[in-house]
Amino acid sequence: MDAQGEILIQAVPGFPEVDPGTNLGVMISERIDLTDNDIIALSQKVVSKAEERIVSLDTVTPSAKAEELAGELDKDPAVVELILSESTAIIRKDAERSILIVETVHGFICANAGIDSSNLAESGTVALLPKDSDRSARRIRAEIEDATGVRPALIISDSFGRAWRHGQSEVAIGCAGIDPLDDWRGLPDRSGNNLEATNIAVVDQMAAAADIARSKTSGTPAVRLRGLERFVQREDGAGCFPQLRKPEDDLFR
Amino acid sequence: MDAQGEILIQAVPGFPEVDPGTNLGVMISERIDLTDNDIIALSQKVVSKAEERIVSLDTVTPSAKAEELAGELDKDPAVVELILSESTAIIRKDAERSILIVETVHGFICANAGIDSSNLAESGTVALLPKDSDRSARRIRAEIEDATGVRPALIISDSFGRAWRHGQSEVAIGCAGIDPLDDWRGLPDRSGNNLEATNIAVVDQMAAAADIARSKTSGTPAVRLRGLERFVQREDGAGCFPQLRKPEDDLFR
């Protein structure tokens, strides 16, 4: 893992609107050349569209609890109902910014369970996160392999707010063919001393790197990262789930 | 900010050991070609070395409070003394992992006030964060301009742990010539709807992107990012400080 060359990050050009059932692997591989050494980072919204996770708010019946929280937070009760249905716990309520920070059914801590309405063609609709983004990453990776014979690693990401700092940063919510953490703990540094705590969130960093090649308005959900082959594995691996802190390891719930 | 080309990320090769007083701008510009459109991301450790922020632990006299905390957390009392001297508040104590999560004098929330001993040539020493990394970024940017006539943007970063997720991710602790946040709030998305919350932590994402071009053992503290000229400004700007949440905006202290 030493000498490193140049990393190239390129948004996949000409990505059309994604419909339910779209084969994203084919859509990506028709638009950019891929090798076994590449990594594709894909933003959550198109995966949600392909997986029919777009919900029309007029189909949602808010519970009494959703109505109450919606009043408290000045939010649409139907959106709050969806947030609650996609969550296992409310971590914080932020009335000033009208957000609920929750633990999602997947185990992510994020605002509004990752539900939002940006870049959706139909008004009155919102996108939920994919049901299992690790599984989605494995499926899209297989779709690419079926279409092309090559097997790049796959990352699905979303932009999450952070504690302590303004602004959102892209983090991985699913991956295949790559480990989320590059663990150096116990290995020697350049001076021969043990790196006691170094455990790098490489897949989150790649998700962030991909995002700087995107525009929020230009329709570039898929990004190819090249030059990171030391991280790509043939096996799909365990996905992003091991990266999430268990409640007992987490000081900030 | 629409059509985007390829982003190239390249570690500056052949970076030697950095001594107190080293002109980092010269050191960088002698080793890689630079333009006004580039961004240099520099890891904190070399800036601390150049700015004489390396402390020998045998020169530190721990206070009674440091001794007490050191016992509680199974840490070196001299290190705890330095952490306390670089902090304004203890946010969490983690006895299991022997870390103190603090608010630093700069306003960062991080483990052990960013103090660590990795990649230091002399044993028994630790590196403190630069006193003012925004100022350091402006200075190194000026050093590059003095040496070459060009004025790339400058980011200084460190790897911080995160709430909720295992692993560290690189975040900016100082910058010059670039705004830390790319604020889309109130602007329309592709469907003409307002982006209500979109405020992208672009400089943190660039710091993360630079880090994937590094190795923890190969001596590559400086990384050039190319293809992001839409973010680079002639003015140094306000630095990273505006990115930090004020206590009253922060739900996770």
Coordinates of C-alpha atoms in Angstrom, one line a residue:
Chain A
M1 CA 0.0 0.0 0.0
D2 CA 2.8 2.4 -0.5
A3 CA 3.7 4.1 -3.7
Q4 CA 0.6 5.7 -5.2
G5 CA -0.2 7.1 -8.6
E6 CA -2.8 9.5 -9.7
I7 CA -6.4 9.1 -8.8
L8 CA -8.9 10.1 -11.5
I9 CA -12.5 11.0 -10.7
Q10 CA -14.9 11.3 -13.5
A11 CA -18.7 11.7 -13.4
V12 CA -20.5 9.3 -15.7
P13 CA -21.8 11.6 -18.5
G14 CA -25.3 11.7 -20.0
F15 CA -27.2 10.0 -17.2
P16 CA -30.9 10.0 -18.0
E17 CA -33.8 10.1 -15.6
V18 CA -34.1 6.8 -13.8
D19 CA -37.4 4.9 -13.7
P20 CA -38.6 2.1 -11.4
G21 CA -36.9 -1.1 -12.5
T22 CA -34.0 0.6 -14.4
N23 CA -30.9 -1.6 -14.6
L24 CA -28.4 0.8 -13.2
G25 CA -25.5 -1.5 -14.0
V26 CA -26.3 -1.4 -17.7
M27 CA -27.0 2.4 -17.6
I28 CA -23.6 3.0 -16.1
S29 CA -21.6 0.7 -18.3
E30 CA -23.2 2.0 -21.5
R31 CA -21.9 5.5 -20.6
I32 CA -18.3 5.0 -19.3
D33 CA -15.6 2.4 -19.8
L34 CA -14.9 0.3 -16.7
T35 CA -12.3 -2.2 -15.5
D36 CA -12.0 -4.6 -12.6
N37 CA -9.9 -2.0 -10.8
D38 CA -12.4 0.9 -10.9
I39 CA -14.8 2.0 -8.2
I40 CA -18.3 3.3 -9.0
A41 CA -19.9 5.7 -6.5
L42 CA -23.6 6.1 -7.0
S43 CA -25.8 8.5 -5.2
Q44 CA -28.7 7.1 -3.2
K45 CA -31.5 9.0 -5.0
V46 CA -31.1 7.0 -8.3
V47 CA -31.0 3.7 -6.5
S48 CA -34.2 4.7 -4.6
K49 CA -35.8 5.6 -7.9
A50 CA -34.8 2.3 -9.5
E51 CA -36.0 0.4 -6.5
E52 CA -39.4 2.1 -6.4
R53 CA -38.7 3.8 -3.1
I54 CA -40.4 7.0 -4.2
V55 CA -43.6 7.6 -2.2
S56 CA -46.4 10.0 -3.0
L57 CA -47.3 11.9 0.2
D58 CA -51.0 11.8 -0.5
T59 CA -50.9 8.0 0.0
V60 CA -49.6 8.4 3.5
T61 CA -51.9 8.5 6.6
P62 CA -50.1 10.1 9.5
S63 CA -50.5 8.6 12.9
A64 CA -51.4 10.6 16.0
K65 CA -47.7 10.6 17.0
A66 CA -46.7 11.9 13.5
E67 CA -49.3 14.6 13.7
E68 CA -48.0 15.7 17.1
L69 CA -44.4 15.7 16.0
A70 CA -45.2 17.5 12.8
G71 CA -46.9 20.3 14.8
E72 CA -43.9 20.5 17.1
L73 CA -41.4 20.7 14.3
D74 CA -43.4 22.5 11.7
K75 CA -43.2 19.7 9.2
D76 CA -45.6 17.9 6.9
P77 CA -47.3 15.1 8.9
A78 CA -47.1 12.7 6.0
V79 CA -43.3 13.2 5.9
V80 CA -43.0 12.7 9.6
E81 CA -45.1 9.5 9.4
L82 CA -42.6 8.2 6.8
I83 CA -39.6 9.2 8.9
L84 CA -41.1 7.3 11.9
S85 CA -41.8 4.3 9.8
E86 CA -38.2 4.2 8.5
S87 CA -36.7 4.7 12.0
T88 CA -36.1 2.7 15.2
A89 CA -35.3 5.7 17.5
I90 CA -35.5 9.5 17.6
I91 CA -32.0 10.7 18.6
R92 CA -32.7 14.5 18.6
K93 CA -35.5 16.8 17.6
D94 CA -34.4 20.1 16.0
A95 CA -37.5 22.4 15.9
E96 CA -35.4 25.4 14.7
R97 CA -34.4 23.6 11.5
S98 CA -37.5 21.4 11.3
I99 CA -35.6 18.1 11.4
L100 CA -35.7 14.9 13.2
I101 CA -32.4 13.1 13.7
V102 CA -33.1 9.4 14.0
E103 CA -31.6 6.0 13.9
T104 CA -32.9 4.5 10.7
V105 CA -34.1 0.9 10.4
H106 CA -30.7 0.3 8.7
G107 CA -28.8 1.7 11.7
F108 CA -27.8 5.0 10.2
I109 CA -28.0 8.2 12.3
C110 CA -29.1 10.9 10.1
A111 CA -31.6 13.7 9.6
N112 CA -35.2 12.8 8.6
A113 CA -34.2 9.1 8.0
G114 CA -32.6 10.2 4.8
I115 CA -36.0 11.1 3.3
D116 CA -36.1 14.1 1.0
S117 CA -37.7 15.6 -2.0
S118 CA -34.8 17.1 -4.0
N119 CA -34.3 16.2 -7.6
L120 CA -37.6 14.3 -7.9
A121 CA -39.6 14.9 -11.0
E122 CA -43.0 14.7 -9.5
S123 CA -44.0 17.2 -6.8
G124 CA -45.6 15.8 -3.7
T125 CA -43.3 12.9 -3.6
V126 CA -40.3 12.0 -1.5
A127 CA -37.5 9.4 -1.8
L128 CA -36.9 6.8 1.0
L129 CA -33.4 5.2 1.3
P130 CA -33.1 1.8 -0.3
K131 CA -34.2 -1.0 1.9
D132 CA -30.7 -2.5 2.0
S133 CA -28.0 -0.5 0.2
D134 CA -25.4 -3.2 0.7
R135 CA -27.6 -5.6 -1.2
S136 CA -28.3 -2.9 -3.8
A137 CA -24.6 -2.4 -4.3
R138 CA -24.0 -6.1 -4.8
R139 CA -26.9 -6.3 -7.3
I140 CA -25.7 -3.3 -9.3
R141 CA -22.1 -4.7 -9.3
A142 CA -23.5 -8.0 -10.7
E143 CA -25.5 -6.0 -13.3
I144 CA -22.3 -4.4 -14.4
E145 CA -20.5 -7.7 -14.5
D146 CA -23.4 -9.3 -16.5
A147 CA -23.3 -6.4 -19.0
T148 CA -19.5 -6.1 -19.4
G149 CA -17.6 -9.0 -17.8
V150 CA -15.8 -6.6 -15.5
R151 CA -16.4 -6.2 -11.8
P152 CA -15.6 -2.7 -10.4
A153 CA -16.3 -2.1 -6.7
L154 CA -19.6 -0.3 -6.0
I155 CA -20.4 2.4 -3.4
I156 CA -23.9 3.8 -2.7
S157 CA -23.8 7.1 -0.8
D158 CA -25.9 9.8 0.6
S159 CA -25.1 13.3 2.0
F160 CA -25.5 13.4 5.8
G161 CA -25.1 16.3 8.2
R162 CA -22.5 16.0 10.9
A163 CA -22.2 16.7 14.6
W164 CA -20.1 19.8 15.4
R165 CA -19.6 21.1 11.8
H166 CA -22.0 22.8 9.4
G167 CA -22.6 21.3 6.0
Q168 CA -23.2 17.8 4.7
S169 CA -20.7 15.3 3.6
E170 CA -21.3 12.3 1.5
V171 CA -21.0 9.0 3.3
A172 CA -21.4 5.4 2.1
I173 CA -24.7 3.7 2.9
G174 CA -23.8 0.5 1.0
C175 CA -20.8 -1.1 -0.7
A176 CA -19.7 -4.2 -2.5
G177 CA -16.2 -5.3 -3.5
I178 CA -14.5 -3.0 -1.0
D179 CA -14.1 -2.8 2.8
P180 CA -15.4 0.4 4.4
L181 CA -12.4 0.6 6.8
D182 CA -8.7 0.5 6.2
D183 CA -7.4 -0.6 9.6
W184 CA -3.8 0.3 10.4
R185 CA -4.2 -0.3 14.2
G186 CA -1.1 -2.2 15.5
L187 CA 0.9 -1.6 12.3
P188 CA 4.1 0.4 12.4
D189 CA 4.3 4.1 11.2
R190 CA 7.3 5.4 9.3
S191 CA 9.3 5.7 12.5
G192 CA 8.5 2.1 13.6
N193 CA 6.0 3.1 16.3
N194 CA 2.6 1.5 16.4
L195 CA -0.3 3.3 14.9
E196 CA -2.6 3.0 17.9
A197 CA -5.9 4.3 16.6
T198 CA -5.5 4.6 12.8
N199 CA -8.5 3.1 11.2
I200 CA -9.4 5.0 8.0
A201 CA -12.9 5.4 6.8
V202 CA -11.8 4.9 3.2
V203 CA -15.1 4.2 1.6
D204 CA -16.7 7.3 3.2
Q205 CA -13.7 9.3 1.9
M206 CA -14.2 7.9 -1.6
A207 CA -17.9 8.8 -1.4
A208 CA -16.9 12.3 -0.5
A209 CA -14.3 12.4 -3.3
A210 CA -16.9 11.3 -5.8
D211 CA -19.2 14.0 -4.6
I212 CA -16.8 16.8 -5.5
A213 CA -17.1 15.6 -9.1
R214 CA -20.9 16.0 -9.0
S215 CA -23.2 19.0 -9.3
K216 CA -26.5 19.1 -7.5
T217 CA -28.2 20.2 -10.6
S218 CA -26.5 18.5 -13.6
G219 CA -27.7 14.9 -13.2
T220 CA -24.4 13.2 -12.4
P221 CA -25.4 10.5 -9.8
A222 CA -22.7 8.1 -10.9
V223 CA -19.0 8.7 -10.6
R224 CA -16.0 6.5 -11.6
L225 CA -12.9 6.5 -9.4
R226 CA -9.8 5.1 -10.9
G227 CA -6.4 4.5 -9.4
L228 CA -7.6 2.9 -6.1
E229 CA -7.2 -0.7 -7.2
R230 CA -5.4 -1.5 -4.0
F231 CA -8.8 -1.3 -2.2
V232 CA -10.9 -3.3 -4.8
Q233 CA -11.7 -6.9 -4.0
R234 CA -13.2 -9.7 -6.1
E235 CA -15.4 -10.7 -3.2
D236 CA -18.4 -8.5 -2.4
G237 CA -17.5 -8.5 1.3
A238 CA -19.6 -7.5 4.3
G239 CA -20.7 -4.1 3.1
C240 CA -21.1 -0.9 5.1
F241 CA -22.9 -2.3 8.1
P242 CA -19.7 -3.1 10.1
Q243 CA -18.8 0.5 9.9
L244 CA -21.8 1.6 12.0
R245 CA -21.1 2.0 15.7
K246 CA -23.2 -0.1 18.0
P247 CA -25.1 2.0 20.6
E248 CA -22.7 0.7 23.3
D249 CA -19.7 2.0 21.3
D250 CA -21.3 5.4 20.6
L251 CA -20.9 8.4 22.9
F252 CA -23.1 10.7 20.9
R253 CA -26.7 9.3 20.8
Chain B
M1 CA -21.2 25.1 -11.6
D2 CA -22.6 22.6 -14.1
A3 CA -20.6 20.5 -16.6
Q4 CA -17.6 19.0 -14.9
G5 CA -14.4 17.4 -16.2
E6 CA -12.1 15.0 -14.6
I7 CA -10.6 15.6 -11.2
L8 CA -7.0 14.5 -10.7
I9 CA -5.6 13.8 -7.3
Q10 CA -1.8 13.3 -7.0
A11 CA 0.4 13.0 -3.9
V12 CA 3.4 15.4 -4.1
P13 CA 6.3 13.0 -4.5
G14 CA 9.6 12.8 -2.6
F15 CA 8.6 14.8 0.4
P16 CA 11.5 14.8 2.9
E17 CA 11.3 15.1 6.7
V18 CA 10.1 18.5 7.8
D19 CA 12.1 20.5 10.3
P20 CA 11.1 23.5 12.4
G21 CA 11.0 26.6 10.2
T22 CA 10.8 24.6 6.9
N23 CA 9.2 26.7 4.1
L24 CA 6.5 24.3 3.1
G25 CA 5.4 26.4 0.2
V26 CA 8.9 26.1 -1.3
M27 CA 9.1 22.4 -0.4
I28 CA 5.8 21.7 -2.3
S29 CA 6.4 23.9 -5.3
E30 CA 9.9 22.3 -5.9
R31 CA 8.3 18.9 -6.2
I32 CA 5.1 19.3 -8.3
D33 CA 3.9 21.8 -10.9
L34 CA 1.2 24.1 -9.8
T35 CA -1.3 26.5 -11.3
D36 CA -3.7 29.1 -10.0
N37 CA -6.5 26.6 -10.4
D38 CA -5.0 23.9 -8.2
I39 CA -5.7 23.0 -4.6
I40 CA -3.0 21.7 -2.2
A41 CA -4.2 19.6 0.7
L42 CA -1.6 19.3 3.4
S43 CA -1.8 17.1 6.4
Q44 CA -1.6 18.7 9.8
K45 CA 1.5 16.9 11.1
V46 CA 4.0 18.5 8.7
V47 CA 2.5 22.0 9.5
S48 CA 2.9 21.3 13.2
K49 CA 6.5 20.2 12.5
A50 CA 7.3 23.3 10.5
E51 CA 5.7 25.5 13.2
E52 CA 7.6 23.9 16.1
R53 CA 4.5 22.4 17.6
I54 CA 6.3 19.2 18.6
V55 CA 6.6 18.8 22.4
S56 CA 8.9 16.5 24.3
L57 CA 6.8 14.8 27.0
D58 CA 9.6 15.0 29.6
T59 CA 9.3 18.8 29.5
V60 CA 5.6 18.7 30.6
T61 CA 4.6 18.9 34.3
P62 CA 1.1 17.4 34.8
S63 CA -1.4 19.2 37.0
A64 CA -3.3 17.4 39.7
K65 CA -6.3 17.3 37.3
A66 CA -4.3 15.8 34.5
E67 CA -2.9 13.1 36.9
E68 CA -6.4 12.3 38.0
L69 CA -7.8 12.1 34.5
A70 CA -4.8 10.1 33.3
G71 CA -5.5 7.5 36.0
E72 CA -9.1 7.3 35.1
L73 CA -8.4 6.9 31.4
D74 CA -5.1 4.9 31.6
K75 CA -3.2 7.6 29.7
D76 CA 0.2 9.3 30.1
P77 CA -0.3 12.3 32.5
A78 CA 1.9 14.5 30.4
V79 CA -0.2 13.8 27.3
V80 CA -3.4 14.6 29.3
E81 CA -1.8 17.8 30.6
L82 CA -1.2 18.9 27.0
I83 CA -4.7 17.9 25.9
L84 CA -6.2 20.0 28.7
S85 CA -3.9 23.0 27.8
E86 CA -5.1 22.8 24.2
S87 CA -8.8 22.5 25.2
T88 CA -11.6 24.7 26.4
A89 CA -14.0 21.9 27.4
I90 CA -14.2 18.1 27.9
I91 CA -17.1 16.8 25.8
R92 CA -16.8 13.1 26.6
K93 CA -14.4 10.7 28.4
D94 CA -13.9 7.3 26.9
A95 CA -12.1 5.1 29.4
E96 CA -12.4 2.0 27.2
R97 CA -10.5 3.6 24.3
S98 CA -8.4 5.9 26.6
I99 CA -9.5 9.0 24.8
L100 CA -10.8 12.4 25.8
I101 CA -13.1 14.1 23.3
V102 CA -12.7 17.8 23.8
E103 CA -13.5 21.1 22.3
T104 CA -10.1 22.5 21.4
V105 CA -9.0 26.1 21.8
H106 CA -9.6 26.5 18.0
G107 CA -13.2 25.2 18.4
F108 CA -12.8 21.7 16.9
I109 CA -14.5 18.8 18.6
C110 CA -12.0 15.9 18.4
A111 CA -10.2 13.1 20.3
N112 CA -7.3 14.1 22.4
A113 CA -7.2 17.7 21.1
G114 CA -5.7 16.3 17.9
I115 CA -2.5 15.5 19.8
D116 CA -0.7 12.3 18.7
S117 CA 2.6 10.7 18.4
S118 CA 2.4 8.9 15.0
N119 CA 5.0 9.6 12.3
L120 CA 7.3 11.6 14.6
A121 CA 10.9 10.8 14.4
E122 CA 11.8 11.3 18.1
S123 CA 10.2 9.0 20.6
G124 CA 8.7 10.6 23.7
T125 CA 7.4 13.5 21.6
V126 CA 3.9 14.4 20.4
A127 CA 2.5 16.9 17.9
L128 CA 0.0 19.6 18.8
L129 CA -2.3 21.1 16.2
P130 CA -1.0 24.4 14.6
K131 CA -2.1 27.4 16.7
D132 CA -4.2 28.8 13.9
S133 CA -4.4 26.6 10.8
D134 CA -6.3 29.2 8.8
R135 CA -3.4 31.5 9.3
S136 CA -1.0 28.7 8.4
A137 CA -2.9 28.0 5.2
R138 CA -2.7 31.7 4.2
R139 CA 1.1 31.7 5.0
I140 CA 1.9 28.6 3.0
R141 CA -0.2 29.9 0.1
A142 CA 1.8 33.1 0.2
E143 CA 5.0 31.0 0.3
I144 CA 4.0 29.2 -2.8
E145 CA 3.1 32.4 -4.6
D146 CA 6.4 34.0 -3.6
A147 CA 8.3 30.9 -4.9
T148 CA 6.3 30.4 -8.2
G149 CA 4.0 33.3 -8.9
V150 CA 0.9 31.1 -8.8
R151 CA -1.6 31.0 -6.1
P152 CA -3.3 27.6 -5.6
A153 CA -5.9 27.2 -2.8
L154 CA -4.6 25.6 0.4
I155 CA -6.3 23.2 2.8
I156 CA -4.8 21.9 6.0
S157 CA -6.5 18.8 7.3
D158 CA -6.4 16.2 10.1
S159 CA -8.1 12.9 10.5
F160 CA -10.9 13.1 13.1
G161 CA -13.1 10.3 14.4
R162 CA -16.9 10.7 13.9
A163 CA -20.0 10.2 16.0
W164 CA -22.0 7.1 15.0
R165 CA -19.5 5.6 12.6
H166 CA -16.2 3.8 13.1
G167 CA -13.1 5.0 11.4
Q168 CA -11.5 8.4 10.9
S169 CA -12.1 10.8 8.1
E170 CA -10.0 13.7 7.0
V171 CA -11.5 17.1 7.7
A172 CA -10.2 20.6 7.1
I173 CA -8.8 22.5 10.0
G174 CA -7.6 25.4 8.0
C175 CA -8.0 26.8 4.4
A176 CA -7.1 29.7 2.2
G177 CA -8.5 30.6 -1.2
I178 CA -11.5 28.4 -0.9
D179 CA -14.8 28.5 1.0
P180 CA -15.5 25.5 3.3
L181 CA -19.2 25.3 2.4
D182 CA -20.9 25.3 -1.0
D183 CA -24.3 26.6 -0.1
W184 CA -27.2 25.7 -2.3
R185 CA -29.9 26.5 0.1
G186 CA -32.8 28.3 -1.7
L187 CA -31.4 27.5 -5.1
P188 CA -33.5 25.3 -7.5
D189 CA -32.8 21.6 -8.1
R190 CA -33.1 20.0 -11.6
S191 CA -36.9 19.9 -11.2
G192 CA -37.1 23.5 -10.2
N193 CA -37.8 22.8 -6.5
N194 CA -35.9 24.7 -3.8
L195 CA -33.0 22.8 -2.3
E196 CA -34.0 23.4 1.3
A197 CA -31.0 22.1 3.3
T198 CA -28.2 21.5 0.7
N199 CA -25.0 23.1 2.1
I200 CA -22.1 20.9 1.0
A201 CA -18.9 20.6 3.1
V202 CA -16.8 20.8 0.0
V203 CA -13.5 21.5 1.7
D204 CA -13.9 18.6 4.1
Q205 CA -14.8 16.4 1.1
M206 CA -11.6 17.6 -0.7
A207 CA -9.6 16.8 2.4
A208 CA -11.1 13.3 2.4
A209 CA -10.4 13.0 -1.3
A210 CA -6.8 14.0 -0.9
D211 CA -6.4 11.4 1.9
I212 CA -7.2 8.5 -0.4
A213 CA -4.1 9.4 -2.4
R214 CA -1.9 9.1 0.7
S215 CA -0.4 6.3 2.6
K216 CA 0.0 6.4 6.4
T217 CA 3.6 5.1 5.9
S218 CA 4.9 6.6 2.7
G219 CA 5.5 10.2 3.6
T220 CA 3.0 11.9 1.3
P221 CA 1.6 14.7 3.4
A222 CA 0.9 17.0 0.5
V223 CA -1.6 16.3 -2.3
R224 CA -2.5 18.3 -5.3
L225 CA -6.1 18.3 -6.5
R226 CA -6.7 19.5 -10.0
G227 CA -10.0 20.1 -11.9
L228 CA -11.8 21.9 -9.1
E229 CA -11.0 25.5 -10.3
R230 CA -14.7 26.5 -9.8
F231 CA -14.0 26.5 -6.1
V232 CA -10.7 28.4 -6.1
Q233 CA -10.7 32.1 -5.2
R234 CA -8.0 34.7 -5.5
E235 CA -9.0 36.1 -2.0
D236 CA -7.9 34.0 1.0
G237 CA -11.4 34.2 2.5
A238 CA -12.5 33.6 6.0
G239 CA -11.0 30.1 6.4
C240 CA -12.5 27.1 8.1
F241 CA -13.7 28.8 11.3
P242 CA -17.2 29.6 9.9
Q243 CA -17.8 25.9 9.3
L244 CA -17.7 25.0 13.0
R245 CA -21.1 24.9 14.7
K246 CA -21.5 27.2 17.6
P247 CA -22.6 25.4 20.8
E248 CA -26.1 26.8 20.5
D249 CA -26.4 25.3 17.0
D250 CA -25.0 21.9 18.0
L251 CA -27.1 19.1 19.3
F252 CA -24.2 16.7 20.0
R253 CA -22.0 18.2 22.7

